[in-house]
Coordinates of C-alpha atoms in Angstrom, one line a residue:
Chain U
M1 CA 13.8 -7.0 12.9
E2 CA 15.8 -3.8 12.2
N3 CA 17.5 -3.7 15.6
E4 CA 19.9 -6.6 15.2
R5 CA 23.6 -6.1 16.0
Y6 CA 26.0 -5.3 13.2
T7 CA 28.1 -8.5 13.0
G8 CA 30.6 -9.9 10.5
L9 CA 27.6 -11.7 8.9
T10 CA 25.8 -8.4 8.5
F11 CA 28.9 -7.0 6.7
L12 CA 28.9 -9.9 4.3
L13 CA 25.2 -9.4 3.6
E14 CA 25.9 -5.7 3.1
L15 CA 28.5 -6.6 0.4
F16 CA 26.2 -9.1 -1.2
G17 CA 23.4 -6.5 -1.3
I18 CA 25.7 -3.9 -2.9
I19 CA 26.8 -6.3 -5.6
L20 CA 23.2 -7.3 -6.3
A21 CA 22.3 -3.6 -6.5
I22 CA 25.0 -3.0 -9.1
F23 CA 23.5 -5.9 -11.2
F24 CA 20.1 -4.2 -10.9
L25 CA 21.7 -0.9 -12.2
V26 CA 23.6 -2.4 -15.1
P27 CA 20.8 -1.8 -17.7
F28 CA 20.6 1.8 -16.6
Y29 CA 24.3 2.2 -17.1
Y30 CA 24.1 0.7 -20.6
V31 CA 21.2 2.8 -21.8
L32 CA 22.4 6.1 -20.2
G33 CA 26.0 5.7 -21.2
N34 CA 25.4 4.7 -24.8
S35 CA 22.8 7.5 -25.3
F36 CA 25.7 10.0 -25.4
K37 CA 27.8 8.0 -28.0
S38 CA 27.8 8.3 -31.7
F39 CA 26.3 5.3 -33.7
A40 CA 29.7 3.9 -34.6
D41 CA 31.0 4.3 -31.1
I42 CA 28.0 2.3 -29.7
L43 CA 28.8 -0.6 -32.0
Q44 CA 32.5 -0.6 -31.2
N45 CA 32.6 0.2 -27.5
T46 CA 29.2 -0.7 -26.1
S47 CA 30.4 -1.4 -22.6
S48 CA 32.8 1.6 -22.1
L49 CA 31.9 5.0 -20.7
P50 CA 31.1 7.7 -23.2
K51 CA 34.1 9.9 -24.2
S52 CA 32.1 13.1 -23.7
L53 CA 28.7 14.3 -22.8
D54 CA 27.4 14.9 -26.3
F55 CA 23.7 15.9 -26.4
T56 CA 23.3 15.8 -30.1
N57 CA 21.4 12.5 -29.9
Y58 CA 19.0 14.1 -27.4
S59 CA 18.3 17.2 -29.4
Q60 CA 17.6 15.0 -32.4
A61 CA 15.4 12.6 -30.5
I62 CA 13.4 15.4 -28.9
A63 CA 12.7 16.9 -32.3
V64 CA 11.9 13.6 -34.1
M65 CA 9.6 12.1 -31.4
D66 CA 8.1 15.5 -30.6
F67 CA 9.1 14.9 -27.0
W68 CA 7.7 18.0 -25.3
R69 CA 4.3 17.5 -27.0
A70 CA 4.3 13.8 -25.8
L71 CA 5.3 14.9 -22.3
L72 CA 2.5 17.5 -22.2
N73 CA 0.0 14.9 -23.5
S74 CA 1.0 12.4 -20.8
L75 CA 0.7 15.0 -18.1
I76 CA -2.7 16.1 -19.3
V77 CA -4.1 12.5 -19.5
T78 CA -2.5 11.4 -16.1
V79 CA -3.6 14.5 -14.2
A80 CA -7.1 14.7 -15.6
S81 CA -7.7 10.9 -15.1
N82 CA -6.5 11.2 -11.5
V83 CA -8.8 14.2 -10.7
L84 CA -11.8 12.4 -12.2
I85 CA -11.0 9.1 -10.4
V86 CA -10.5 10.7 -7.0
L87 CA -13.6 12.9 -7.3
F88 CA -16.1 10.4 -8.5
C89 CA -14.7 7.3 -6.8
S90 CA -14.5 8.9 -3.4
M91 CA -18.1 10.2 -3.7
A92 CA -19.4 6.8 -4.9
A93 CA -17.5 4.8 -2.2
Y94 CA -18.7 7.1 0.5
K95 CA -22.4 6.8 -0.5
L96 CA -22.1 3.0 -0.9
V97 CA -20.7 2.7 2.6
R98 CA -23.2 5.1 4.3
T99 CA -26.4 3.9 2.5
R100 CA -27.6 0.8 4.3
H101 CA -29.6 -0.7 1.4
K102 CA -29.3 -3.8 -0.8
I103 CA -28.5 -1.7 -3.8
S104 CA -25.2 -0.5 -2.2
T105 CA -24.1 -4.1 -1.6
V106 CA -25.0 -5.1 -5.2
I107 CA -23.3 -2.2 -6.8
F108 CA -20.1 -2.6 -4.7
F109 CA -20.1 -6.3 -5.5
I110 CA -20.3 -5.6 -9.2
F111 CA -17.4 -3.2 -9.0
V112 CA -15.2 -5.7 -7.1
A113 CA -16.2 -8.7 -9.2
T114 CA -15.0 -7.0 -12.4
M115 CA -11.5 -6.7 -11.0
V116 CA -10.8 -10.3 -12.2
I117 CA -11.6 -9.4 -15.9
P118 CA -8.4 -8.9 -17.8
F119 CA -8.4 -5.8 -20.0
Q120 CA -7.8 -7.9 -23.1
S121 CA -11.2 -9.5 -22.6
I122 CA -12.9 -6.1 -23.0
M123 CA -10.7 -4.3 -25.4
I124 CA -12.3 -5.6 -28.7
P125 CA -15.9 -4.5 -28.0
L126 CA -14.5 -1.4 -26.2
V127 CA -13.2 -0.1 -29.5
K128 CA -16.7 -0.3 -30.9
V129 CA -18.4 1.2 -27.9
G130 CA -15.8 3.9 -27.8
S131 CA -16.5 5.0 -31.4
T132 CA -20.3 4.9 -30.8
L133 CA -19.9 7.2 -27.8
H134 CA -17.4 9.5 -29.7
L135 CA -14.6 8.8 -27.3
M136 CA -12.0 7.7 -29.8
N137 CA -9.0 9.7 -30.9
S138 CA -9.3 12.3 -28.1
H139 CA -7.7 13.0 -24.7
Y140 CA -11.1 13.4 -23.0
G141 CA -12.2 10.0 -24.4
L142 CA -9.1 8.4 -23.0
V143 CA -9.5 10.1 -19.6
V144 CA -13.1 8.8 -19.4
M145 CA -11.9 5.3 -20.1
Y146 CA -9.3 5.6 -17.4
L147 CA -12.1 6.6 -15.0
A148 CA -14.0 3.5 -16.0
F149 CA -11.1 1.1 -15.7
G150 CA -9.6 2.6 -12.6
S151 CA -12.9 2.8 -10.8
A152 CA -13.1 -0.7 -9.4
L153 CA -9.8 -0.7 -7.5
S154 CA -10.2 2.9 -6.4
I155 CA -13.7 2.4 -5.1
F156 CA -12.6 -0.8 -3.3
L157 CA -9.7 1.1 -1.5
Y158 CA -11.9 4.1 -0.6
H159 CA -14.7 1.7 0.6
G160 CA -12.3 -0.1 3.0
F161 CA -11.0 3.2 4.3
I162 CA -14.3 4.9 4.8
K163 CA -15.7 2.0 6.8
G164 CA -13.2 2.9 9.5
I165 CA -14.3 6.5 9.8
P166 CA -16.8 7.0 12.7
I167 CA -20.2 8.3 11.6
E168 CA -20.6 10.6 14.6
L169 CA -18.7 13.4 12.9
E170 CA -21.1 13.5 10.0
E171 CA -24.1 13.3 12.2
A172 CA -22.9 16.3 14.1
A173 CA -22.4 18.2 10.8
I174 CA -26.0 17.3 9.7
I175 CA -27.4 18.6 13.0
D176 CA -25.5 21.8 12.4
G177 CA -27.4 22.1 9.1
C178 CA -24.9 20.8 6.5
S179 CA -26.3 19.4 3.3
P180 CA -25.2 15.8 2.2
Y181 CA -22.8 17.5 -0.2
M182 CA -21.3 19.8 2.4
V183 CA -20.9 16.9 4.8
F184 CA -18.9 15.0 2.2
W185 CA -16.7 17.8 0.9
K186 CA -16.1 19.7 4.2
V187 CA -16.0 16.8 6.7
V188 CA -15.4 13.4 5.0
F189 CA -13.2 14.2 2.0
P190 CA -10.4 15.9 4.0
L191 CA -10.2 12.8 6.2
L192 CA -9.6 10.6 3.1
K193 CA -6.3 12.2 2.4
P194 CA -4.0 9.2 3.2
I195 CA -6.0 6.8 1.0
T196 CA -6.3 9.4 -1.7
V197 CA -2.5 9.7 -1.9
T198 CA -2.3 5.9 -2.2
I199 CA -4.9 5.9 -5.0
V200 CA -3.2 8.7 -6.9
I201 CA 0.1 7.0 -6.8
L202 CA -1.1 3.6 -7.9
N203 CA -3.1 5.2 -10.7
T204 CA -0.3 7.5 -11.8
L205 CA 2.2 4.5 -12.1
W206 CA -0.4 2.7 -14.2
I207 CA -1.7 5.4 -16.4
W208 CA 1.6 7.1 -17.1
N209 CA 3.1 3.8 -18.3
D210 CA 0.1 2.3 -20.0
F211 CA 0.5 1.5 -23.7
L212 CA -2.3 -0.7 -24.8
L213 CA -5.3 1.5 -24.1
P214 CA -3.9 4.7 -25.7
S215 CA -2.7 2.7 -28.7
L216 CA -6.3 1.6 -29.3
V217 CA -7.8 5.0 -28.6
L218 CA -5.4 7.6 -30.0
R219 CA -4.8 7.9 -33.7
D220 CA -3.4 11.4 -34.4
E221 CA 0.3 11.9 -34.0
E222 CA -0.1 15.1 -31.9
L223 CA -2.2 13.3 -29.3
R224 CA 0.4 10.6 -28.5
T225 CA 1.5 10.0 -24.9
I226 CA 5.1 9.1 -24.0
P227 CA 4.8 5.3 -24.3
L228 CA 3.1 5.7 -27.7
A229 CA 5.6 8.3 -29.0
T230 CA 8.4 6.0 -27.9
F231 CA 6.9 3.0 -29.6
Y232 CA 6.6 4.7 -33.0
F233 CA 9.9 6.4 -32.6
F234 CA 11.7 3.2 -31.7
G235 CA 10.0 1.4 -34.5
A236 CA 11.3 3.9 -37.0
Y237 CA 14.8 4.0 -35.6
T238 CA 15.5 0.4 -34.5
K239 CA 18.7 0.4 -36.4
Q240 CA 19.9 3.8 -35.1
W241 CA 20.5 2.9 -31.5
N242 CA 22.0 6.3 -30.6
L243 CA 18.7 8.1 -31.2
A244 CA 16.6 5.2 -29.9
L245 CA 18.5 5.2 -26.6
A246 CA 18.3 8.9 -26.1
G247 CA 14.5 8.6 -26.7
L248 CA 14.3 5.9 -24.1
V249 CA 16.2 8.0 -21.5
L250 CA 13.9 10.9 -22.2
G251 CA 10.9 8.5 -21.8
I252 CA 11.9 7.2 -18.3
T253 CA 13.1 10.5 -16.9
P254 CA 9.8 12.1 -15.9
L255 CA 8.7 9.2 -13.7
L256 CA 12.1 9.0 -12.1
I257 CA 11.8 12.7 -11.1
F258 CA 8.3 12.0 -9.8
F259 CA 9.7 9.1 -7.8
F260 CA 12.6 10.9 -6.2
A261 CA 10.2 13.8 -5.3
A262 CA 7.7 11.6 -3.6
Q263 CA 9.6 8.5 -2.7
K264 CA 8.2 8.1 0.8
Q265 CA 4.6 8.5 -0.3
I266 CA 5.1 6.0 -3.2
I267 CA 6.5 3.3 -1.1
G268 CA 3.8 3.9 1.6
G269 CA 1.2 4.0 -1.1
I270 CA 2.2 0.6 -2.6
T271 CA 2.2 -0.9 0.9
S272 CA -1.2 0.3 2.0
G273 CA -2.7 -0.3 -1.4
S274 CA -1.8 -4.0 -1.4
I275 CA -2.4 -4.9 2.3
K276 CA -6.1 -4.1 2.0
Chain Y
M1 CA -48.8 36.7 29.6
S2 CA -50.8 34.4 31.8
K3 CA -49.6 30.9 32.9
F4 CA -52.2 29.4 30.6
D5 CA -51.1 31.3 27.6
K6 CA -47.5 30.2 28.2
A7 CA -48.6 26.6 28.4
M8 CA -50.7 26.9 25.3
N9 CA -47.8 28.5 23.4
K10 CA -45.5 25.7 24.4
E11 CA -48.1 23.1 23.2
V12 CA -48.4 24.9 19.8
E13 CA -44.7 25.0 19.5
T14 CA -44.3 21.3 20.0
V15 CA -47.0 20.5 17.5
V16 CA -45.3 22.8 15.0
D17 CA -42.0 21.2 15.8
D18 CA -43.4 17.7 15.3
A19 CA -44.8 18.7 11.9
T20 CA -41.4 20.2 10.8
D21 CA -39.7 17.1 12.1
F22 CA -41.9 14.9 10.0
K23 CA -41.4 17.1 6.9
V24 CA -37.6 17.2 7.5
S25 CA -37.3 13.4 7.7
Y26 CA -39.5 13.0 4.7
R27 CA -37.4 15.5 2.7
K28 CA -34.2 13.9 4.0
K29 CA -35.3 10.5 2.6
R30 CA -36.0 12.0 -0.8
R31 CA -32.8 14.1 -0.7
N32 CA -30.9 10.9 0.3
S33 CA -32.0 8.9 -2.7
G34 CA -31.4 12.0 -4.8
S35 CA -27.9 12.4 -3.5
F36 CA -27.3 8.6 -3.9
I37 CA -27.8 9.1 -7.6
V38 CA -25.5 12.2 -7.7
F39 CA -22.7 10.5 -5.7
V40 CA -22.8 7.0 -7.2
G41 CA -24.4 7.7 -10.6
P42 CA -21.6 9.3 -12.7
V43 CA -18.9 6.7 -12.1
F44 CA -21.4 3.8 -12.3
L45 CA -22.7 5.1 -15.6
V46 CA -19.2 5.4 -17.1
F47 CA -18.2 2.0 -15.6
A48 CA -21.3 0.3 -17.0
A49 CA -20.9 1.8 -20.5
L50 CA -17.2 1.0 -20.8
V51 CA -16.6 -2.1 -18.7
L52 CA -19.9 -4.0 -18.1
I53 CA -21.6 -3.5 -21.5
P54 CA -18.4 -4.2 -23.5
F55 CA -17.9 -7.3 -21.5
L56 CA -21.4 -8.6 -22.2
M57 CA -21.1 -7.6 -25.8
G58 CA -17.8 -9.5 -25.9
L59 CA -19.6 -12.6 -24.8
Y60 CA -22.0 -12.3 -27.7
Y61 CA -19.3 -11.4 -30.3
S62 CA -17.4 -14.6 -29.3
F63 CA -20.3 -16.5 -31.0
T64 CA -20.1 -14.5 -34.2
N65 CA -17.7 -14.1 -37.2
W66 CA -17.5 -10.3 -36.8
N67 CA -14.5 -9.0 -38.8
G68 CA -14.5 -5.4 -37.5
V69 CA -16.6 -4.0 -40.3
V70 CA -19.9 -2.5 -39.0
G71 CA -22.9 -4.6 -39.9
N72 CA -21.0 -7.6 -40.9
I73 CA -21.9 -9.8 -37.9
H74 CA -23.3 -13.3 -38.2
Y75 CA -24.0 -15.8 -35.4
V76 CA -21.9 -18.9 -35.8
G77 CA -22.6 -20.8 -32.6
F78 CA -19.7 -22.5 -31.0
D79 CA -17.6 -22.5 -34.1
N80 CA -14.9 -20.1 -32.7
Y81 CA -14.5 -22.1 -29.6
K82 CA -14.3 -25.3 -31.5
Y83 CA -11.7 -23.8 -33.7
I84 CA -9.7 -22.6 -30.7
F85 CA -9.6 -25.9 -29.0
T86 CA -9.2 -28.2 -31.9
Q87 CA -7.4 -26.5 -34.8
D88 CA -5.6 -23.3 -33.6
A89 CA -2.0 -24.5 -33.1
D90 CA -0.8 -20.9 -32.4
F91 CA -3.3 -20.5 -29.6
K92 CA -2.3 -23.8 -28.0
Q93 CA 1.3 -22.8 -28.2
S94 CA 0.5 -19.4 -26.6
F95 CA -1.5 -21.1 -23.9
I96 CA 1.4 -23.5 -23.0
I97 CA 4.1 -20.8 -23.2
T98 CA 2.0 -18.4 -21.1
T99 CA 1.3 -21.0 -18.4
K100 CA 4.9 -22.0 -18.3
Y101 CA 6.0 -18.4 -18.2
T102 CA 3.6 -17.6 -15.4
F103 CA 4.6 -20.6 -13.3
I104 CA 8.3 -19.8 -13.5
A105 CA 8.0 -16.0 -13.3
V106 CA 5.6 -16.1 -10.3
I107 CA 7.9 -18.4 -8.3
L108 CA 11.2 -16.7 -9.1
T109 CA 9.8 -13.1 -8.6
N110 CA 8.4 -14.1 -5.2
L111 CA 11.5 -15.9 -4.1
I112 CA 13.8 -13.1 -5.1
G113 CA 11.4 -10.4 -3.9
F114 CA 11.2 -12.2 -0.5
G115 CA 15.0 -12.7 -0.4
L116 CA 15.5 -9.0 -1.1
A117 CA 13.0 -8.1 1.6
L118 CA 14.9 -10.3 4.1
L119 CA 18.2 -8.7 3.1
V120 CA 17.0 -5.1 3.5
T121 CA 15.5 -5.8 6.9
K122 CA 18.7 -7.2 8.4
G123 CA 19.9 -3.8 9.7
L124 CA 22.3 -3.1 6.8
K125 CA 23.7 0.5 6.7
S126 CA 22.8 0.8 3.0
R127 CA 19.3 -0.6 3.4
N128 CA 17.4 2.5 2.3
I129 CA 19.5 3.0 -0.9
L130 CA 19.2 -0.7 -1.6
R131 CA 15.4 -0.6 -1.4
T132 CA 15.4 2.3 -3.7
I133 CA 17.6 0.6 -6.3
F134 CA 15.7 -2.7 -6.2
F135 CA 12.4 -0.8 -6.7
L136 CA 13.6 1.5 -9.4
P137 CA 13.0 -0.7 -12.4
N138 CA 9.3 -0.9 -11.5
L139 CA 8.8 2.8 -12.4
I140 CA 9.6 2.1 -16.0
G141 CA 6.6 1.0 -18.1
G142 CA 6.6 -2.4 -19.7
L143 CA 7.0 -1.0 -23.2
L144 CA 10.1 1.0 -22.5
L145 CA 11.5 -1.7 -20.3
G146 CA 11.3 -4.2 -23.2
F147 CA 13.1 -1.8 -25.5
I148 CA 15.8 -1.2 -22.9
W149 CA 16.4 -4.9 -22.5
Q150 CA 16.4 -5.5 -26.3
F151 CA 19.4 -3.3 -26.4
I152 CA 21.0 -5.0 -23.4
F153 CA 20.5 -8.5 -24.9
N154 CA 21.4 -7.6 -28.5
K155 CA 24.3 -5.2 -27.9
G156 CA 25.3 -4.9 -24.3
L157 CA 25.7 -8.5 -23.3
T158 CA 27.1 -9.5 -26.6
S159 CA 29.8 -6.8 -26.5
L160 CA 30.6 -7.9 -22.9
G161 CA 30.9 -11.4 -24.1
A162 CA 33.3 -10.4 -26.9
A163 CA 35.4 -8.3 -24.5
L164 CA 35.7 -11.1 -21.9
G165 CA 36.0 -13.8 -24.5
I166 CA 32.9 -15.7 -23.3
D167 CA 31.5 -17.5 -26.3
S168 CA 28.1 -18.2 -24.7
L169 CA 27.5 -14.5 -24.2
M170 CA 28.4 -13.5 -27.7
Q171 CA 25.1 -14.7 -29.2
S172 CA 22.0 -12.6 -28.4
L173 CA 19.6 -14.4 -26.1
L174 CA 16.8 -13.2 -28.2
G175 CA 17.9 -15.2 -31.2
T176 CA 16.6 -18.6 -30.1
A177 CA 13.1 -19.6 -28.8
N178 CA 14.4 -20.9 -25.5
G179 CA 16.7 -17.9 -25.0
A180 CA 14.0 -15.4 -25.8
F181 CA 11.7 -17.1 -23.3
W182 CA 14.2 -16.8 -20.5
A183 CA 14.9 -13.2 -21.5
I184 CA 11.3 -12.3 -20.8
I185 CA 11.5 -14.0 -17.5
I186 CA 14.7 -12.1 -16.6
V187 CA 13.0 -8.8 -17.5
A188 CA 9.8 -9.8 -15.5
I189 CA 12.0 -10.4 -12.4
W190 CA 14.0 -7.3 -12.8
Q191 CA 10.8 -5.3 -13.0
G192 CA 8.6 -7.1 -10.4
A193 CA 10.9 -8.2 -7.6
G194 CA 11.3 -4.7 -6.1
Y195 CA 7.6 -4.1 -5.9
I196 CA 7.0 -7.5 -4.3
M197 CA 9.9 -6.8 -1.9
I198 CA 8.2 -3.6 -0.6
I199 CA 5.1 -5.6 0.3
Y200 CA 7.2 -8.3 2.0
V201 CA 9.2 -5.7 3.9
A202 CA 6.0 -4.2 5.3
A203 CA 4.9 -7.7 6.4
L204 CA 8.3 -8.6 7.9
Q205 CA 8.3 -5.4 9.9
G206 CA 4.9 -6.5 11.3
V207 CA 6.3 -9.7 12.8
P208 CA 6.6 -9.2 16.5
Q209 CA 10.2 -9.3 17.7
E210 CA 9.1 -11.2 20.9
L211 CA 8.0 -14.2 18.8
I212 CA 11.4 -14.5 17.1
E213 CA 13.3 -14.0 20.4
A214 CA 11.0 -16.6 22.1
A215 CA 11.8 -19.1 19.3
Q216 CA 15.5 -18.5 19.6
V217 CA 15.4 -18.9 23.4
D218 CA 13.7 -22.3 22.7
G219 CA 16.7 -23.2 20.6
A220 CA 15.5 -22.6 17.1
D221 CA 18.2 -21.9 14.5
R222 CA 17.8 -19.1 11.9
F223 CA 16.4 -21.4 9.3
T224 CA 13.8 -23.0 11.6
T225 CA 12.8 -19.5 12.8
L226 CA 12.3 -18.5 9.2
R227 CA 10.3 -21.6 8.3
K228 CA 8.2 -21.9 11.5
I229 CA 7.7 -18.3 12.6
I230 CA 8.4 -15.7 9.9
I231 CA 6.9 -17.4 6.8
P232 CA 3.6 -18.3 8.5
M233 CA 3.4 -14.7 9.9
V234 CA 3.8 -13.1 6.5
A235 CA 1.3 -15.5 4.9
P236 CA -1.2 -12.6 4.2
A237 CA 1.5 -10.8 2.2
V238 CA 2.1 -14.1 0.3
T239 CA -1.5 -14.2 -0.7
V240 CA -1.3 -10.6 -2.1
C241 CA 2.0 -11.1 -3.8
L242 CA 1.0 -14.3 -5.5
F243 CA -2.2 -12.7 -6.6
L244 CA -0.4 -9.7 -8.1
T245 CA 2.4 -11.7 -9.8
I246 CA -0.1 -14.2 -11.3
S247 CA -2.2 -11.5 -12.7
W248 CA 0.8 -9.6 -14.1
S249 CA 2.3 -12.7 -15.7
F250 CA -0.9 -13.9 -17.3
K251 CA -1.7 -10.5 -18.7
V252 CA 1.9 -9.7 -19.9
F253 CA 1.7 -7.7 -23.1
D254 CA 3.9 -4.6 -23.3
Q255 CA 7.2 -6.4 -22.5
N256 CA 6.3 -9.2 -24.9
L257 CA 5.6 -6.8 -27.7
S258 CA 8.6 -4.6 -27.3
L259 CA 11.2 -7.2 -26.2
T260 CA 10.6 -10.1 -28.6
G261 CA 7.5 -9.1 -30.6
G262 CA 6.4 -12.8 -30.0
G263 CA 9.5 -14.0 -31.9
P264 CA 11.5 -15.8 -33.0
F265 CA 8.8 -17.4 -35.1
K266 CA 5.9 -16.8 -32.7
S267 CA 7.7 -19.0 -30.1
T268 CA 7.3 -16.4 -27.3
E269 CA 3.8 -15.1 -28.3
M270 CA 1.9 -15.0 -25.0
L271 CA -1.9 -15.1 -24.9
A272 CA -2.5 -11.4 -24.6
L273 CA -0.4 -10.7 -27.7
N274 CA -2.1 -13.6 -29.5
I275 CA -5.5 -12.2 -28.8
Y276 CA -4.4 -8.7 -29.9
T277 CA -2.9 -10.0 -33.1
E278 CA -6.0 -12.1 -33.9
A279 CA -8.3 -9.1 -33.5
F280 CA -6.4 -6.1 -34.6
V281 CA -3.9 -7.5 -37.1
N282 CA -5.8 -10.4 -38.7
N283 CA -9.1 -8.5 -38.3
R284 CA -10.9 -11.6 -36.9
Y285 CA -12.7 -9.8 -34.1
G286 CA -15.1 -12.7 -33.3
L287 CA -12.4 -15.3 -33.0
G288 CA -10.2 -12.9 -31.1
E289 CA -13.0 -12.2 -28.6
A290 CA -13.7 -16.0 -28.2
K291 CA -10.0 -16.3 -27.2
A292 CA -10.4 -13.4 -24.9
I293 CA -13.3 -15.1 -23.1
V294 CA -11.3 -18.3 -22.7
F295 CA -8.5 -16.2 -21.4
F296 CA -10.8 -14.5 -18.9
V297 CA -12.2 -17.8 -17.6
F298 CA -8.8 -19.3 -17.2
V299 CA -7.2 -16.3 -15.4
A300 CA -10.2 -15.7 -13.2
A301 CA -10.3 -19.4 -12.2
I302 CA -6.6 -19.5 -11.3
S303 CA -6.7 -16.3 -9.4
I304 CA -9.8 -17.3 -7.3
L305 CA -8.3 -20.7 -6.6
Q306 CA -5.0 -19.2 -5.5
V307 CA -6.6 -16.7 -3.1
Y308 CA -8.8 -19.5 -1.7
L309 CA -5.9 -21.8 -1.2
T310 CA -3.5 -19.3 0.3
K311 CA -6.1 -17.6 2.5
K312 CA -6.7 -21.0 4.3
R313 CA -3.0 -21.0 5.3
E314 CA -3.0 -17.5 6.9
V315 CA -2.6 -17.4 10.7
E316 CA -3.3 -14.8 13.4
A317 CA -0.5 -13.3 15.5

């Protein structure tokens, strides 16, 4: 459908698209523009461009919300969760596909069936189980929970992908004397790269932005991830829009950088993650 | 070595080979079930401990008056459920507002997402940058998104209204129950339409060009081509997009919390926020969990019904 001729109608559509895009960008303009203004200036000239690029709001917001700490926490949690999810879910999905036994079907079915359970239906007992297992108020506890809640979709996606890989390669490797572990890590895992990229992207968008789970698990201020830090910061400075807006811009910047660095993979990841 | 010796040697070798073969296959079986536990065990254990068991515990708690304090749990039968369905006006209000929100948000997000997808597959010069811009809001988490729009509605639009002299814009949308409801819808569309667009774009690019040309040769106009060829061909994407948007809308929490906080006067308190408040603010864990179970049954039933109904309409190329 991309090869149509460029006609007058196409030009009108182009104009319409650009106007629509400007509407989509208006909120970014308001937040970014006002984050450089003084408090009084925000109230008086909300819609105008800032007079100068004044970073005092930013330095203050960084200090008050302990931004670098929150950024580091978000990075630790997101990266560690992704590593665990990729590692354990690829292994599990592989074995579930390759073991022709009732138990594989049953376990896979259980994983898939739980995908319809909303998180809110589990969160209340989860807090109790979490404290029994000493998972509360720590990054590793949060990471283990992300493995648990991310496992169903990730195993589902890996399962679908692995079914399409011919088994002959693995048989050849076994004849050459590979152990089941070597077969997986040396032969199968490298073949999973496309779906691994998809899974990492879907999980990163989810984990980086998640608020509810960390708000239930993390109590100490120095453990807070970016959404948590923003939440408490915003709550304390609701009336001081200049600081609050600088904090919001800081909060959304890391993911925008991630997006522009990996735009192709992200778009592709979303497409292949949802077509399955 | 004589001929006989050679033959004998060969015979012995085969017997030895057979024996090792047997041993190997026996070991392989044991090693297989051993490796099954190593491969599947860790994630299943974590999943069982943090998803399955809490879910089953939740079923039990929904029949108790647990208040969050350890040891203070008494079985109360169906009291929580009776309370929810007969006396709890807030829950009923949340239920109605969430259903209404889901209905409107799902339809509008899909229509606009599909419209954007049609637009950016029309061979525009700016199609790549447009796709990026439409998708951009989706990167921002619900919580920050709500805060951003709180500023837009409370300060941005009101100042624009004052500058342009438009009275209806000068009052914040978040001030009234109806306005706040539509504010959440606007934010949901702004966030979700770009994501949905990406899925529809992939589906539209999969529609064979020959089909469209054949229809046009047969005299179909643009609208008929869209209705009779394109929409049936992208039906699998419709199934996926409806499933995603229904699930997002029912579970909406972050935007609800940060944009309106359920206000004004609980008028926009959706189910997820209602459950959260009941458990973690009012400390009525048992009652909150009963609501969470009702919520689960409702969401699961709607999702399964939707997938069943839309799957039936999918066609092959």
